[in-house]
């Protein structure tokens, strides 16, 4: 199969290669019930040594720079309560943690969650976190620009491999809130 974007040597529908995904991501793909079928999610094998954005697009295609998204985990705090949330923004932008995220979570303070919290809570590798398969009670904040793209390259739960996901699928994730301006230049 040929990937819908980029230049990858190995691409296949994600439901056909669940063993390549972490358990929570594989479960999310297997149990997907959205309006777009799960077989539209494409798994592409990638070298973890080329995971940094500049090196990645050099090897797999420059067009991926504008069609990739990062999924970062933030911790919003108010009083003694902490809320973990995922934020998905285009890779050419950064998450507006102290503005849009803090307001959406109703937090007094918001910051990026520590690496051990991210990996422990998600069951995913740091640097490969994806919005598919996150804990069910987490808010998932998605920039509207991500939803508008035909396909978006995101992590697969591991540093090796990526997922190409139809943009509209992000709007159907559990606990999702699509926000304009979540990603800022």
Coordinates of C-alpha atoms in Angstrom, one line a residue:
X1 CA 0.0 0.0 0.0
X2 CA 1.2 3.5 -0.7
X3 CA 0.9 6.1 2.1
X4 CA -1.5 9.0 1.4
X5 CA 1.5 11.4 1.9
X6 CA 5.2 11.2 2.4
X7 CA 7.7 8.7 1.1
X8 CA 7.6 5.6 3.3
X9 CA 8.9 2.1 2.4
X10 CA 6.3 0.3 4.5
X11 CA 2.7 1.5 5.0
X12 CA -0.4 -0.5 5.9
X13 CA -3.9 0.0 7.4
X14 CA -3.4 0.3 11.2
X15 CA -6.0 -2.4 12.0
X16 CA -3.8 -4.8 10.0
X17 CA -0.7 -4.2 12.2
X18 CA -1.9 -3.8 15.8
X19 CA 1.2 -5.6 17.0
X20 CA 3.3 -2.6 15.9
X21 CA 1.3 -0.3 18.3
X22 CA 1.4 0.1 22.0
X23 CA -1.6 -1.7 23.7
X24 CA -3.7 1.5 24.4
X25 CA -3.2 2.6 20.8
X26 CA -4.0 -0.8 19.4
X27 CA -7.1 -1.0 21.5
X28 CA -8.3 2.4 20.3
X29 CA -7.8 1.4 16.7
X30 CA -9.5 -1.9 17.2
X31 CA -12.5 -0.4 19.0
X32 CA -12.9 2.7 16.8
X33 CA -16.5 3.5 16.0
X34 CA -16.3 6.9 14.4
X35 CA -17.8 7.9 11.0
X36 CA -14.5 7.3 9.2
X37 CA -13.5 3.6 9.3
X38 CA -10.4 2.7 11.2
X39 CA -8.8 1.2 8.1
X40 CA -8.3 4.8 6.9
X41 CA -5.7 5.1 9.6
X42 CA -2.4 4.2 8.0
X43 CA 0.7 2.9 10.0
X44 CA 4.0 3.8 8.4
X45 CA 7.3 2.3 9.6
X46 CA 9.9 4.9 10.5
X47 CA 13.4 4.8 11.9
X48 CA 13.4 6.2 15.5
X49 CA 16.9 7.7 14.8
X50 CA 15.2 10.1 12.4
X51 CA 12.4 11.1 14.8
X52 CA 13.4 14.8 15.1
X53 CA 11.3 16.9 12.8
X54 CA 14.0 18.4 10.6
X55 CA 15.7 15.0 10.0
X56 CA 12.3 13.2 9.6
X57 CA 11.1 15.5 6.8
X58 CA 14.5 15.3 5.1
X59 CA 14.1 11.5 4.9
X60 CA 10.4 11.0 4.4
X61 CA 9.3 14.1 2.5
X62 CA 9.3 17.9 3.0
X63 CA 5.5 18.1 2.5
X64 CA 5.2 16.3 5.9
X65 CA 6.3 19.5 7.7
X66 CA 3.0 21.1 7.1
X67 CA 0.9 18.0 7.6
X68 CA 2.3 16.7 10.9
X69 CA 1.0 17.3 14.4
X70 CA 2.5 17.0 17.8
X71 CA 0.6 15.6 20.8
X72 CA 1.8 16.9 24.1
X73 CA 0.5 16.3 27.6
X74 CA -0.1 19.2 29.9
X75 CA -0.9 19.4 33.6
X76 CA -3.5 22.1 34.6
X77 CA -3.6 22.9 38.3
X78 CA -6.2 24.7 40.4
X79 CA -5.8 24.4 44.2
X80 CA -4.8 20.9 45.0
X81 CA -6.3 19.4 41.8
X82 CA -4.3 18.5 38.7
X83 CA -5.9 17.7 35.4
X84 CA -3.9 16.0 32.6
X85 CA -4.9 16.8 29.1
X86 CA -3.5 16.1 25.6
X87 CA -3.0 18.9 23.2
X88 CA -2.7 18.3 19.4
X89 CA -1.3 21.1 17.3
X90 CA 0.4 21.3 13.9
X91 CA 4.2 20.7 14.2
X92 CA 4.8 24.2 12.8
X93 CA 3.1 25.8 15.8
X94 CA 3.4 25.5 19.6
X95 CA 0.7 24.8 22.2
X96 CA -0.7 28.0 23.8
X97 CA -0.3 26.5 27.3
X98 CA -0.7 29.6 29.4
X99 CA -3.6 31.0 27.3
X100 CA -5.9 28.6 25.5
X101 CA -5.1 25.5 27.5
X102 CA -5.2 27.2 30.9
X103 CA -8.6 28.8 30.1
X104 CA -10.1 25.5 28.7
X105 CA -9.0 23.5 31.7
X106 CA -10.1 26.2 34.2
X107 CA -6.6 26.1 35.7
X108 CA -4.7 28.7 37.5
X109 CA -1.5 27.3 36.2
X110 CA -0.7 25.0 33.3
X111 CA 2.6 23.4 32.2
X112 CA 4.0 20.5 30.3
X113 CA 3.6 17.2 32.2
X114 CA 6.8 15.5 33.4
X115 CA 8.1 12.7 31.1
X116 CA 7.6 9.9 33.7
X117 CA 4.0 11.1 34.2
X118 CA 3.3 11.1 30.5
X119 CA 4.7 7.6 29.9
X120 CA 3.2 6.1 33.1
X121 CA -0.3 7.5 32.5
X122 CA -0.4 6.8 28.7
X123 CA 1.5 3.5 28.3
X124 CA 3.2 5.2 25.4
X125 CA 6.9 6.0 24.7
X126 CA 8.0 9.6 25.2
X127 CA 8.3 11.2 21.8
X128 CA 5.7 8.9 20.3
X129 CA 2.6 10.0 22.2
X130 CA -0.6 10.0 20.0
X131 CA -4.1 11.2 20.8
X132 CA -5.5 7.7 20.0
X133 CA -5.6 5.5 23.1
X134 CA -5.2 8.1 25.8
X135 CA -6.9 7.6 29.2
X136 CA -10.6 7.9 28.8
X137 CA -11.1 10.7 31.3
X138 CA -8.5 13.1 29.8
X139 CA -9.6 16.1 27.8
X140 CA -8.1 16.0 24.3
X141 CA -7.7 19.6 22.9
X142 CA -7.2 19.7 19.2
X143 CA -6.4 22.8 17.1
X144 CA -8.9 23.4 14.4
X145 CA -6.2 23.5 11.8
X146 CA -5.4 19.8 12.5
X147 CA -9.0 18.7 11.8
X148 CA -9.1 20.6 8.5
X149 CA -6.2 18.6 6.9
X150 CA -7.0 15.5 4.7
X151 CA -4.4 13.5 6.6
X152 CA -2.2 14.3 9.5
X153 CA 1.0 12.5 10.6
X154 CA 1.1 11.8 14.4
X155 CA 2.9 9.4 16.7
X156 CA 2.0 5.8 17.0
X157 CA 2.6 5.4 20.7
X158 CA 6.2 4.3 20.0
X159 CA 9.2 6.2 18.7
X160 CA 9.3 3.8 15.8
X161 CA 6.5 4.2 13.4
X162 CA 3.9 6.9 12.8
X163 CA 0.2 7.1 12.0
X164 CA -1.4 8.9 9.1
X165 CA -4.9 9.9 10.4
X166 CA -7.7 11.6 8.5
X167 CA -7.9 15.1 10.0
X168 CA -11.7 14.8 10.6
X169 CA -11.1 11.7 12.9
X170 CA -9.5 14.0 15.5
X171 CA -12.9 15.7 16.0
X172 CA -14.4 12.3 16.9
X173 CA -12.0 11.3 19.6
X174 CA -13.4 10.7 23.1
X175 CA -13.5 13.9 25.3
X176 CA -12.3 16.1 22.4
X177 CA -12.6 19.8 22.2
X178 CA -11.6 21.4 18.9
X179 CA -10.2 24.9 19.5
X180 CA -9.2 27.6 17.2
X181 CA -5.9 29.2 18.2
X182 CA -4.7 26.3 20.4
X183 CA -1.5 26.2 18.3
X184 CA 0.3 29.5 17.9
X185 CA 3.2 30.5 15.6

